[in-house]
Amino acid sequence: MTKKDSSTPRIKKAWPTKRAMEQVYAMQLWGSNHSDFYSGEGSHLSNIVDPYLEAVKVFLKSFKIPLVVCDLGCGDFNVGWELVTYTRKYIAVDIVADLIAHNKEKYKEENLEFHCLDLAVDQLPPGEIAIVRQVLQHLSNTEIQQILKKLSHFKYVLLTEHLPKGDFLPNTDIISGQGTRLKKGSGVNLLAVPFYFKVKTAEHLCAVTLKSGNGVIVTTLYTVF
């Protein structure tokens, strides 16, 4: 048996997320709004977006020296664009290359930059706070665990998840894609099994109960060790 050459570069593990998210935008699976790139009602409906922006702006404005923000899974940037002015630097990341190219053309500010990265595979840009808005809900538990290793390097993690109303069994596994755990009556809880994400504090920032009765969108601010 031939001994493995330790000098051979390791090949990064491929996840299904990239292709799935490219398909979401190519086929407009989350709807359309007279644009080739639309991240769904959760990024556009005022009853969902406005309470979120209000809460996050209050947090960002509480710092004497504005924070460096990494928006991980920035989507069509309809939401993130409203926060740029309250930051020292805003780094917006998404996995879909065409989407990032579109955002670069549409949104321009001196303290704003865009990167096309796979959160589970690639090294993330340095920052003080990671904004992860309705991203993990689309990912498998294994992929979430890969991302959590990197989120532990931020001082703050601002997490938004679409959850079932009332009590539910958290973190039922799914295949990464356009869907979420809601169909299984589940949602992401980073503090529960199998993740046990270590944090100093967890502060509830806002929650929006959807009129359709299809759950609640919850935003939590974690201060990380």
mmCIF file with all atom_site columns, C-alpha atoms in Angstrom, residues 23-201:
data_model
loop_
_atom_site.group_PDB
_atom_site.id
_atom_site.type_symbol
_atom_site.label_atom_id
_atom_site.label_alt_id
_atom_site.label_comp_id
_atom_site.label_asym_id
_atom_site.label_entity_id
_atom_site.label_seq_id
_atom_site.pdbx_PDB_ins_code
_atom_site.Cartn_x
_atom_site.Cartn_y
_atom_site.Cartn_z
_atom_site.occupancy
_atom_site.B_iso_or_equiv
_atom_site.pdbx_formal_charge
_atom_site.auth_seq_id
_atom_site.auth_comp_id
_atom_site.auth_asym_id
_atom_site.auth_atom_id
_atom_site.pdbx_PDB_model_num
ATOM 1   C CA . GLN A 1 23  ? -31.060 27.659 -7.752  1.00 0.00 ? 23  GLN A CA 1
ATOM 2   C CA . VAL A 1 24  ? -33.165 29.716 -5.322  1.00 0.00 ? 24  VAL A CA 1
ATOM 3   C CA . TYR A 1 25  ? -32.254 32.937 -7.101  1.00 0.00 ? 25  TYR A CA 1
ATOM 4   C CA . ALA A 1 26  ? -32.118 31.514 -10.646 1.00 0.00 ? 26  ALA A CA 1
ATOM 5   C CA . MET A 1 27  ? -35.640 30.065 -10.311 1.00 0.00 ? 27  MET A CA 1
ATOM 6   C CA . GLN A 1 28  ? -36.966 32.818 -7.995  1.00 0.00 ? 28  GLN A CA 1
ATOM 7   C CA . LEU A 1 29  ? -38.060 30.194 -5.479  1.00 0.00 ? 29  LEU A CA 1
ATOM 8   C CA . TRP A 1 30  ? -38.463 32.834 -2.764  1.00 0.00 ? 30  TRP A CA 1
ATOM 9   C CA . GLY A 1 31  ? -40.555 35.061 -5.038  1.00 0.00 ? 31  GLY A CA 1
ATOM 10  C CA . SER A 1 32  ? -39.680 38.098 -7.092  1.00 0.00 ? 32  SER A CA 1
ATOM 11  C CA . ASN A 1 33  ? -39.951 41.839 -6.767  1.00 0.00 ? 33  ASN A CA 1
ATOM 12  C CA . HIS A 1 34  ? -39.120 43.156 -10.242 1.00 0.00 ? 34  HIS A CA 1
ATOM 13  C CA . SER A 1 35  ? -35.529 42.085 -9.605  1.00 0.00 ? 35  SER A CA 1
ATOM 14  C CA . ASP A 1 36  ? -33.350 39.136 -10.585 1.00 0.00 ? 36  ASP A CA 1
ATOM 15  C CA . PHE A 1 37  ? -32.354 38.760 -6.948  1.00 0.00 ? 37  PHE A CA 1
ATOM 16  C CA . TYR A 1 38  ? -35.002 38.650 -4.221  1.00 0.00 ? 38  TYR A CA 1
ATOM 17  C CA . SER A 1 39  ? -34.421 37.161 -0.774  1.00 0.00 ? 39  SER A CA 1
ATOM 18  C CA . GLY A 1 40  ? -38.075 36.664 0.103   1.00 0.00 ? 40  GLY A CA 1
ATOM 19  C CA . GLU A 1 41  ? -40.747 38.430 2.132   1.00 0.00 ? 41  GLU A CA 1
ATOM 20  C CA . GLY A 1 42  ? -38.704 38.086 5.321   1.00 0.00 ? 42  GLY A CA 1
ATOM 21  C CA . SER A 1 43  ? -36.272 40.627 3.900   1.00 0.00 ? 43  SER A CA 1
ATOM 22  C CA . HIS A 1 44  ? -38.903 43.001 2.492   1.00 0.00 ? 44  HIS A CA 1
ATOM 23  C CA . LEU A 1 45  ? -42.187 43.053 4.418   1.00 0.00 ? 45  LEU A CA 1
ATOM 24  C CA . SER A 1 46  ? -42.216 46.102 6.691   1.00 0.00 ? 46  SER A CA 1
ATOM 25  C CA . ASN A 1 47  ? -43.934 44.293 9.594   1.00 0.00 ? 47  ASN A CA 1
ATOM 26  C CA . ILE A 1 48  ? -40.963 41.888 9.682   1.00 0.00 ? 48  ILE A CA 1
ATOM 27  C CA . VAL A 1 49  ? -38.092 44.188 8.732   1.00 0.00 ? 49  VAL A CA 1
ATOM 28  C CA . ASP A 1 50  ? -38.952 47.387 10.640  1.00 0.00 ? 50  ASP A CA 1
ATOM 29  C CA . PRO A 1 51  ? -38.924 45.972 14.229  1.00 0.00 ? 51  PRO A CA 1
ATOM 30  C CA . TYR A 1 52  ? -35.657 44.209 13.443  1.00 0.00 ? 52  TYR A CA 1
ATOM 31  C CA . LEU A 1 53  ? -33.977 47.329 12.084  1.00 0.00 ? 53  LEU A CA 1
ATOM 32  C CA . GLU A 1 54  ? -35.185 49.411 15.014  1.00 0.00 ? 54  GLU A CA 1
ATOM 33  C CA . ALA A 1 55  ? -33.715 46.986 17.566  1.00 0.00 ? 55  ALA A CA 1
ATOM 34  C CA . VAL A 1 56  ? -30.414 46.495 15.740  1.00 0.00 ? 56  VAL A CA 1
ATOM 35  C CA . LYS A 1 57  ? -29.889 50.219 15.163  1.00 0.00 ? 57  LYS A CA 1
ATOM 36  C CA . VAL A 1 58  ? -30.317 50.874 18.897  1.00 0.00 ? 58  VAL A CA 1
ATOM 37  C CA . PHE A 1 59  ? -27.656 48.268 19.646  1.00 0.00 ? 59  PHE A CA 1
ATOM 38  C CA . LEU A 1 60  ? -25.187 49.514 17.031  1.00 0.00 ? 60  LEU A CA 1
ATOM 39  C CA . LYS A 1 61  ? -25.612 53.152 18.074  1.00 0.00 ? 61  LYS A CA 1
ATOM 40  C CA . SER A 1 62  ? -24.821 52.272 21.705  1.00 0.00 ? 62  SER A CA 1
ATOM 41  C CA . PHE A 1 63  ? -21.091 52.046 20.919  1.00 0.00 ? 63  PHE A CA 1
ATOM 42  C CA . LYS A 1 64  ? -18.844 55.110 21.076  1.00 0.00 ? 64  LYS A CA 1
ATOM 43  C CA . ILE A 1 65  ? -16.604 53.571 18.433  1.00 0.00 ? 65  ILE A CA 1
ATOM 44  C CA . PRO A 1 66  ? -18.766 51.928 15.748  1.00 0.00 ? 66  PRO A CA 1
ATOM 45  C CA . LEU A 1 67  ? -18.351 48.185 15.286  1.00 0.00 ? 67  LEU A CA 1
ATOM 46  C CA . VAL A 1 68  ? -16.963 46.224 12.360  1.00 0.00 ? 68  VAL A CA 1
ATOM 47  C CA . VAL A 1 69  ? -19.910 44.118 11.201  1.00 0.00 ? 69  VAL A CA 1
ATOM 48  C CA . CYS A 1 70  ? -19.819 40.871 9.224   1.00 0.00 ? 70  CYS A CA 1
ATOM 49  C CA . ASP A 1 71  ? -23.211 40.169 7.644   1.00 0.00 ? 71  ASP A CA 1
ATOM 50  C CA . LEU A 1 72  ? -23.050 36.433 6.985   1.00 0.00 ? 72  LEU A CA 1
ATOM 51  C CA . GLY A 1 73  ? -25.663 35.535 4.410   1.00 0.00 ? 73  GLY A CA 1
ATOM 52  C CA . CYS A 1 74  ? -26.509 39.067 3.321   1.00 0.00 ? 74  CYS A CA 1
ATOM 53  C CA . GLY A 1 75  ? -28.921 38.036 0.558   1.00 0.00 ? 75  GLY A CA 1
ATOM 54  C CA . ASP A 1 76  ? -30.235 40.834 -1.649  1.00 0.00 ? 76  ASP A CA 1
ATOM 55  C CA . PHE A 1 77  ? -29.018 43.351 0.985   1.00 0.00 ? 77  PHE A CA 1
ATOM 56  C CA . ASN A 1 78  ? -32.360 45.128 1.345   1.00 0.00 ? 78  ASN A CA 1
ATOM 57  C CA . VAL A 1 79  ? -31.985 44.858 5.141   1.00 0.00 ? 79  VAL A CA 1
ATOM 58  C CA . GLY A 1 80  ? -28.236 45.223 5.572   1.00 0.00 ? 80  GLY A CA 1
ATOM 59  C CA . TRP A 1 81  ? -28.127 48.436 3.547   1.00 0.00 ? 81  TRP A CA 1
ATOM 60  C CA . GLU A 1 82  ? -30.116 50.175 6.293   1.00 0.00 ? 82  GLU A CA 1
ATOM 61  C CA . LEU A 1 83  ? -27.391 49.372 8.856   1.00 0.00 ? 83  LEU A CA 1
ATOM 62  C CA . VAL A 1 84  ? -24.207 50.359 7.024   1.00 0.00 ? 84  VAL A CA 1
ATOM 63  C CA . THR A 1 85  ? -24.203 53.951 8.256   1.00 0.00 ? 85  THR A CA 1
ATOM 64  C CA . TYR A 1 86  ? -24.065 52.805 11.904  1.00 0.00 ? 86  TYR A CA 1
ATOM 65  C CA . THR A 1 87  ? -20.853 50.786 11.478  1.00 0.00 ? 87  THR A CA 1
ATOM 66  C CA . ARG A 1 88  ? -17.126 51.410 11.138  1.00 0.00 ? 88  ARG A CA 1
ATOM 67  C CA . LYS A 1 89  ? -16.982 48.806 8.408   1.00 0.00 ? 89  LYS A CA 1
ATOM 68  C CA . TYR A 1 90  ? -19.732 46.587 7.008   1.00 0.00 ? 90  TYR A CA 1
ATOM 69  C CA . ILE A 1 91  ? -18.613 43.346 5.365   1.00 0.00 ? 91  ILE A CA 1
ATOM 70  C CA . ALA A 1 92  ? -21.449 41.587 3.548   1.00 0.00 ? 92  ALA A CA 1
ATOM 71  C CA . VAL A 1 93  ? -21.005 37.916 2.637   1.00 0.00 ? 93  VAL A CA 1
ATOM 72  C CA . ASP A 1 94  ? -23.070 35.497 0.569   1.00 0.00 ? 94  ASP A CA 1
ATOM 73  C CA . ILE A 1 95  ? -22.478 32.194 -1.175  1.00 0.00 ? 95  ILE A CA 1
ATOM 74  C CA . VAL A 1 96  ? -23.973 33.134 -4.568  1.00 0.00 ? 96  VAL A CA 1
ATOM 75  C CA . ALA A 1 97  ? -21.402 34.827 -6.823  1.00 0.00 ? 97  ALA A CA 1
ATOM 76  C CA . ASP A 1 98  ? -23.920 36.478 -9.174  1.00 0.00 ? 98  ASP A CA 1
ATOM 77  C CA . LEU A 1 99  ? -25.807 37.893 -6.211  1.00 0.00 ? 99  LEU A CA 1
ATOM 78  C CA . ILE A 1 100 ? -22.636 39.410 -4.751  1.00 0.00 ? 100 ILE A CA 1
ATOM 79  C CA . ALA A 1 101 ? -21.738 40.919 -8.148  1.00 0.00 ? 101 ALA A CA 1
ATOM 80  C CA . HIS A 1 102 ? -25.234 42.433 -8.335  1.00 0.00 ? 102 HIS A CA 1
ATOM 81  C CA . ASN A 1 103 ? -24.961 43.867 -4.818  1.00 0.00 ? 103 ASN A CA 1
ATOM 82  C CA . LYS A 1 104 ? -21.561 45.402 -5.588  1.00 0.00 ? 104 LYS A CA 1
ATOM 83  C CA . GLU A 1 105 ? -23.100 47.300 -8.493  1.00 0.00 ? 105 GLU A CA 1
ATOM 84  C CA . LYS A 1 106 ? -26.225 48.388 -6.617  1.00 0.00 ? 106 LYS A CA 1
ATOM 85  C CA . TYR A 1 107 ? -24.854 49.310 -3.187  1.00 0.00 ? 107 TYR A CA 1
ATOM 86  C CA . LYS A 1 108 ? -21.798 51.510 -2.792  1.00 0.00 ? 108 LYS A CA 1
ATOM 87  C CA . GLU A 1 109 ? -20.393 53.135 0.341   1.00 0.00 ? 109 GLU A CA 1
ATOM 88  C CA . GLU A 1 110 ? -16.844 53.780 1.536   1.00 0.00 ? 110 GLU A CA 1
ATOM 89  C CA . ASN A 1 111 ? -17.154 51.493 4.561   1.00 0.00 ? 111 ASN A CA 1
ATOM 90  C CA . LEU A 1 112 ? -18.994 48.715 2.670   1.00 0.00 ? 112 LEU A CA 1
ATOM 91  C CA . GLU A 1 113 ? -17.496 45.657 1.007   1.00 0.00 ? 113 GLU A CA 1
ATOM 92  C CA . PHE A 1 114 ? -18.914 42.414 -0.378  1.00 0.00 ? 114 PHE A CA 1
ATOM 93  C CA . HIS A 1 115 ? -17.379 38.928 -0.461  1.00 0.00 ? 115 HIS A CA 1
ATOM 94  C CA . CYS A 1 116 ? -18.546 35.668 -2.030  1.00 0.00 ? 116 CYS A CA 1
ATOM 95  C CA . LEU A 1 117 ? -17.791 32.979 0.559   1.00 0.00 ? 117 LEU A CA 1
ATOM 96  C CA . ASP A 1 118 ? -19.146 29.653 1.774   1.00 0.00 ? 118 ASP A CA 1
ATOM 97  C CA . LEU A 1 119 ? -19.667 30.138 5.517   1.00 0.00 ? 119 LEU A CA 1
ATOM 98  C CA . ALA A 1 120 ? -19.051 26.478 6.327   1.00 0.00 ? 120 ALA A CA 1
ATOM 99  C CA . VAL A 1 121 ? -15.920 26.111 4.199   1.00 0.00 ? 121 VAL A CA 1
ATOM 100 C CA . ASP A 1 122 ? -14.136 29.440 3.799   1.00 0.00 ? 122 ASP A CA 1
ATOM 101 C CA . GLN A 1 123 ? -12.310 31.595 6.305   1.00 0.00 ? 123 GLN A CA 1
ATOM 102 C CA . LEU A 1 124 ? -14.529 34.459 7.426   1.00 0.00 ? 124 LEU A CA 1
ATOM 103 C CA . PRO A 1 125 ? -13.432 38.104 7.473   1.00 0.00 ? 125 PRO A CA 1
ATOM 104 C CA . PRO A 1 126 ? -12.488 39.466 10.909  1.00 0.00 ? 126 PRO A CA 1
ATOM 105 C CA . GLY A 1 127 ? -15.038 41.583 12.732  1.00 0.00 ? 127 GLY A CA 1
ATOM 106 C CA . GLU A 1 128 ? -16.576 42.359 16.098  1.00 0.00 ? 128 GLU A CA 1
ATOM 107 C CA . ILE A 1 129 ? -20.131 41.269 15.435  1.00 0.00 ? 129 ILE A CA 1
ATOM 108 C CA . ALA A 1 130 ? -21.528 38.610 13.120  1.00 0.00 ? 130 ALA A CA 1
ATOM 109 C CA . ILE A 1 131 ? -25.052 39.160 11.840  1.00 0.00 ? 131 ILE A CA 1
ATOM 110 C CA . VAL A 1 132 ? -26.625 35.846 10.815  1.00 0.00 ? 132 VAL A CA 1
ATOM 111 C CA . ARG A 1 133 ? -30.163 36.613 9.731   1.00 0.00 ? 133 ARG A CA 1
ATOM 112 C CA . GLN A 1 134 ? -32.393 33.664 8.763   1.00 0.00 ? 134 GLN A CA 1
ATOM 113 C CA . VAL A 1 135 ? -29.459 31.698 7.389   1.00 0.00 ? 135 VAL A CA 1
ATOM 114 C CA . LEU A 1 136 ? -28.834 28.752 9.723   1.00 0.00 ? 136 LEU A CA 1
ATOM 115 C CA . GLN A 1 137 ? -32.489 27.703 9.444   1.00 0.00 ? 137 GLN A CA 1
ATOM 116 C CA . HIS A 1 138 ? -31.709 26.517 5.889   1.00 0.00 ? 138 HIS A CA 1
ATOM 117 C CA . LEU A 1 139 ? -28.632 24.457 6.816   1.00 0.00 ? 139 LEU A CA 1
ATOM 118 C CA . SER A 1 140 ? -27.953 20.937 8.069   1.00 0.00 ? 140 SER A CA 1
ATOM 119 C CA . ASN A 1 141 ? -26.724 20.432 11.617  1.00 0.00 ? 141 ASN A CA 1
ATOM 120 C CA . THR A 1 142 ? -23.297 19.378 10.371  1.00 0.00 ? 142 THR A CA 1
ATOM 121 C CA . GLU A 1 143 ? -22.950 22.556 8.353   1.00 0.00 ? 143 GLU A CA 1
ATOM 122 C CA . ILE A 1 144 ? -24.138 24.701 11.274  1.00 0.00 ? 144 ILE A CA 1
ATOM 123 C CA . GLN A 1 145 ? -21.490 23.105 13.495  1.00 0.00 ? 145 GLN A CA 1
ATOM 124 C CA . GLN A 1 146 ? -18.783 24.070 11.004  1.00 0.00 ? 146 GLN A CA 1
ATOM 125 C CA . ILE A 1 147 ? -20.001 27.670 11.041  1.00 0.00 ? 147 ILE A CA 1
ATOM 126 C CA . LEU A 1 148 ? -20.234 27.838 14.850  1.00 0.00 ? 148 LEU A CA 1
ATOM 127 C CA . LYS A 1 149 ? -16.506 27.142 15.127  1.00 0.00 ? 149 LYS A CA 1
ATOM 128 C CA . LYS A 1 150 ? -15.962 30.426 13.284  1.00 0.00 ? 150 LYS A CA 1
ATOM 129 C CA . LEU A 1 151 ? -18.697 32.411 15.056  1.00 0.00 ? 151 LEU A CA 1
ATOM 130 C CA . SER A 1 152 ? -16.894 31.784 18.344  1.00 0.00 ? 152 SER A CA 1
ATOM 131 C CA . HIS A 1 153 ? -14.213 34.260 17.183  1.00 0.00 ? 153 HIS A CA 1
ATOM 132 C CA . PHE A 1 154 ? -16.640 37.192 17.192  1.00 0.00 ? 154 PHE A CA 1
ATOM 133 C CA . LYS A 1 155 ? -17.433 39.189 20.319  1.00 0.00 ? 155 LYS A CA 1
ATOM 134 C CA . TYR A 1 156 ? -21.117 39.334 19.420  1.00 0.00 ? 156 TYR A CA 1
ATOM 135 C CA . VAL A 1 157 ? -23.389 37.162 17.310  1.00 0.00 ? 157 VAL A CA 1
ATOM 136 C CA . LEU A 1 158 ? -26.744 38.584 16.266  1.00 0.00 ? 158 LEU A CA 1
ATOM 137 C CA . LEU A 1 159 ? -28.886 35.616 15.260  1.00 0.00 ? 159 LEU A CA 1
ATOM 138 C CA . THR A 1 160 ? -32.325 35.711 13.649  1.00 0.00 ? 160 THR A CA 1
ATOM 139 C CA . GLU A 1 161 ? -34.292 32.482 13.169  1.00 0.00 ? 161 GLU A CA 1
ATOM 140 C CA . HIS A 1 162 ? -37.790 31.570 11.984  1.00 0.00 ? 162 HIS A CA 1
ATOM 141 C CA . LEU A 1 163 ? -39.155 29.323 14.748  1.00 0.00 ? 163 LEU A CA 1
ATOM 142 C CA . PRO A 1 164 ? -42.409 27.486 15.505  1.00 0.00 ? 164 PRO A CA 1
ATOM 143 C CA . LYS A 1 165 ? -44.717 29.183 18.003  1.00 0.00 ? 165 LYS A CA 1
ATOM 144 C CA . GLY A 1 166 ? -44.654 27.771 21.530  1.00 0.00 ? 166 GLY A CA 1
ATOM 145 C CA . ASP A 1 167 ? -42.603 24.783 22.639  1.00 0.00 ? 167 ASP A CA 1
ATOM 146 C CA . PHE A 1 168 ? -40.790 22.714 20.023  1.00 0.00 ? 168 PHE A CA 1
ATOM 147 C CA . LEU A 1 169 ? -38.072 20.098 19.691  1.00 0.00 ? 169 LEU A CA 1
ATOM 148 C CA . PRO A 1 170 ? -35.000 22.068 18.524  1.00 0.00 ? 170 PRO A CA 1
ATOM 149 C CA . ASN A 1 171 ? -32.440 21.260 15.862  1.00 0.00 ? 171 ASN A CA 1
ATOM 150 C CA . THR A 1 172 ? -34.154 18.472 13.970  1.00 0.00 ? 172 THR A CA 1
ATOM 151 C CA . ASP A 1 173 ? -31.718 17.825 11.148  1.00 0.00 ? 173 ASP A CA 1
ATOM 152 C CA . ILE A 1 174 ? -32.444 18.732 7.518   1.00 0.00 ? 174 ILE A CA 1
ATOM 153 C CA . ILE A 1 175 ? -30.689 18.696 4.162   1.00 0.00 ? 175 ILE A CA 1
ATOM 154 C CA . SER A 1 176 ? -29.357 22.158 3.336   1.00 0.00 ? 176 SER A CA 1
ATOM 155 C CA . GLY A 1 177 ? -31.530 24.035 0.845   1.00 0.00 ? 177 GLY A CA 1
ATOM 156 C CA . GLN A 1 178 ? -34.350 26.519 0.375   1.00 0.00 ? 178 GLN A CA 1
ATOM 157 C CA . GLY A 1 179 ? -36.551 24.938 3.067   1.00 0.00 ? 179 GLY A CA 1
ATOM 158 C CA . THR A 1 180 ? -36.373 25.144 6.866   1.00 0.00 ? 180 THR A CA 1
ATOM 159 C CA . ARG A 1 181 ? -37.085 22.971 9.910   1.00 0.00 ? 181 ARG A CA 1
ATOM 160 C CA . LEU A 1 182 ? -40.571 24.435 10.276  1.00 0.00 ? 182 LEU A CA 1
ATOM 161 C CA . LYS A 1 183 ? -42.054 21.610 8.202   1.00 0.00 ? 183 LYS A CA 1
ATOM 162 C CA . LYS A 1 184 ? -40.751 19.261 10.880  1.00 0.00 ? 184 LYS A CA 1
ATOM 163 C CA . GLY A 1 185 ? -42.099 21.421 13.697  1.00 0.00 ? 185 GLY A CA 1
ATOM 164 C CA . SER A 1 186 ? -38.571 22.400 14.660  1.00 0.00 ? 186 SER A CA 1
ATOM 165 C CA . GLY A 1 187 ? -36.187 25.351 14.657  1.00 0.00 ? 187 GLY A CA 1
ATOM 166 C CA . VAL A 1 188 ? -32.575 26.233 15.415  1.00 0.00 ? 188 VAL A CA 1
ATOM 167 C CA . ASN A 1 189 ? -31.492 26.708 19.043  1.00 0.00 ? 189 ASN A CA 1
ATOM 168 C CA . LEU A 1 190 ? -27.720 27.153 19.242  1.00 0.00 ? 190 LEU A CA 1
ATOM 169 C CA . LEU A 1 191 ? -27.630 26.558 22.988  1.00 0.00 ? 191 LEU A CA 1
ATOM 170 C CA . ALA A 1 192 ? -29.268 23.118 22.751  1.00 0.00 ? 192 ALA A CA 1
ATOM 171 C CA . VAL A 1 193 ? -28.053 19.674 21.637  1.00 0.00 ? 193 VAL A CA 1
ATOM 172 C CA . PRO A 1 194 ? -26.124 19.042 19.400  1.00 0.00 ? 194 PRO A CA 1
ATOM 173 C CA . PHE A 1 195 ? -24.573 22.531 19.258  1.00 0.00 ? 195 PHE A CA 1
ATOM 174 C CA . TYR A 1 196 ? -24.172 23.741 22.855  1.00 0.00 ? 196 TYR A CA 1
ATOM 175 C CA . PHE A 1 197 ? -22.777 27.062 21.596  1.00 0.00 ? 197 PHE A CA 1
ATOM 176 C CA . LYS A 1 198 ? -20.900 28.669 24.500  1.00 0.00 ? 198 LYS A CA 1
ATOM 177 C CA . VAL A 1 199 ? -21.932 32.241 25.242  1.00 0.00 ? 199 VAL A CA 1
ATOM 178 C CA . LYS A 1 200 ? -21.616 34.691 28.118  1.00 0.00 ? 200 LYS A CA 1
ATOM 179 C CA . THR A 1 201 ? -25.091 36.135 27.689  1.00 0.00 ? 201 THR A CA 1
#
